[in-house]
Amino acid sequence: MPLAAEEKILGLFKDSDALLQGHFKLTSGKHSEWYFEKIRLIEKPAALEKIIDLLVAKIRAEKKEFDVVVSPAYGAIAIGFLAALKLGKRFAFTQRVDEKMAFRSGFTGIDGAKAIIVEDILTTGGSVNEVIECLKLRNVEVAGIYVLVDRTGGDARIEGKPVGSLLSLKVEAFEPDVCPFCKSGIELTKPGASDKKI
Ligand SMILES: [Zn+2]
């Protein structure tokens, strides 16, 4: 992707406050320069729409045939729904029922359909894999997998299929004693704790 396009996407994520740059204490106890606040993505629909427009352009450019956009509950529902609306396709979501991913009951036109999967952030690929298993059970062909942010650093493949992403960012996390941001004396923030400084 050209640098200008990456910069634009990075700017949109920053505008939505979903991607924070600074010095953060993660729940693992490690420190990081970047922090994703997923809930921010759906908090400001107008900011999300600009991001979705770029995702939709990417999906359209690949000219894949599919009938339905499928997203896992809950964070990605708004994302997949908005993408489906703009693509003129149907939408369905999956959710965990007794820890097993399944379609929310009541959706029609699923069996034998062709689907693309839309997820917010790819970290380990766990929930996308669960969605794929769920699609197999309903005889749904996976025509494509798309995420807004690929935190694995790009070139991710799931079950041999490439994962299309708008932004690929490998987030490095440091133990506090070797953290370069601690060494630089940058104030540490614990995200999610009402943005309190710690
Ligand atoms: Zn640090």
Short mmCIF file of N, CA, C and O and ligand atoms in Angstrom, two decimals, residues 23 31 176 179 181-182 188, ligand 1:
data_model
loop_
_atom_site.label_atom_id
_atom_site.label_comp_id
_atom_site.label_asym_id
_atom_site.label_seq_id
_atom_site.Cartn_x
_atom_site.Cartn_y
_atom_site.Cartn_z
N HIS A 23 2.41 5.80 25.81
CA HIS A 23 3.17 4.87 26.64
C HIS A 23 2.16 4.20 27.56
O HIS A 23 1.67 4.81 28.50
N HIS A 31 4.67 -2.93 28.64
CA HIS A 31 4.45 -1.56 28.18
C HIS A 31 4.49 -1.50 26.66
O HIS A 31 5.25 -2.24 26.03
N PRO A 176 8.73 -3.91 31.71
CA PRO A 176 9.02 -2.56 32.21
C PRO A 176 10.52 -2.25 32.34
O PRO A 176 10.95 -1.13 32.03
N CYS A 179 11.84 -1.26 28.94
CA CYS A 179 10.96 -0.42 28.12
C CYS A 179 11.67 0.89 27.71
O CYS A 179 12.10 1.66 28.57
N PHE A 181 10.39 3.51 26.50
CA PHE A 181 9.59 4.71 26.82
C PHE A 181 9.75 5.08 28.30
O PHE A 181 9.72 6.25 28.66
N CYS A 182 9.94 4.05 29.15
CA CYS A 182 10.26 4.31 30.56
C CYS A 182 11.61 5.03 30.63
O CYS A 182 11.76 6.01 31.35
N LEU A 188 3.52 7.11 31.99
CA LEU A 188 2.85 5.84 31.71
C LEU A 188 1.34 5.99 31.95
O LEU A 188 0.91 6.56 32.94
ZN ZN B 1 7.46 1.73 29.91
#
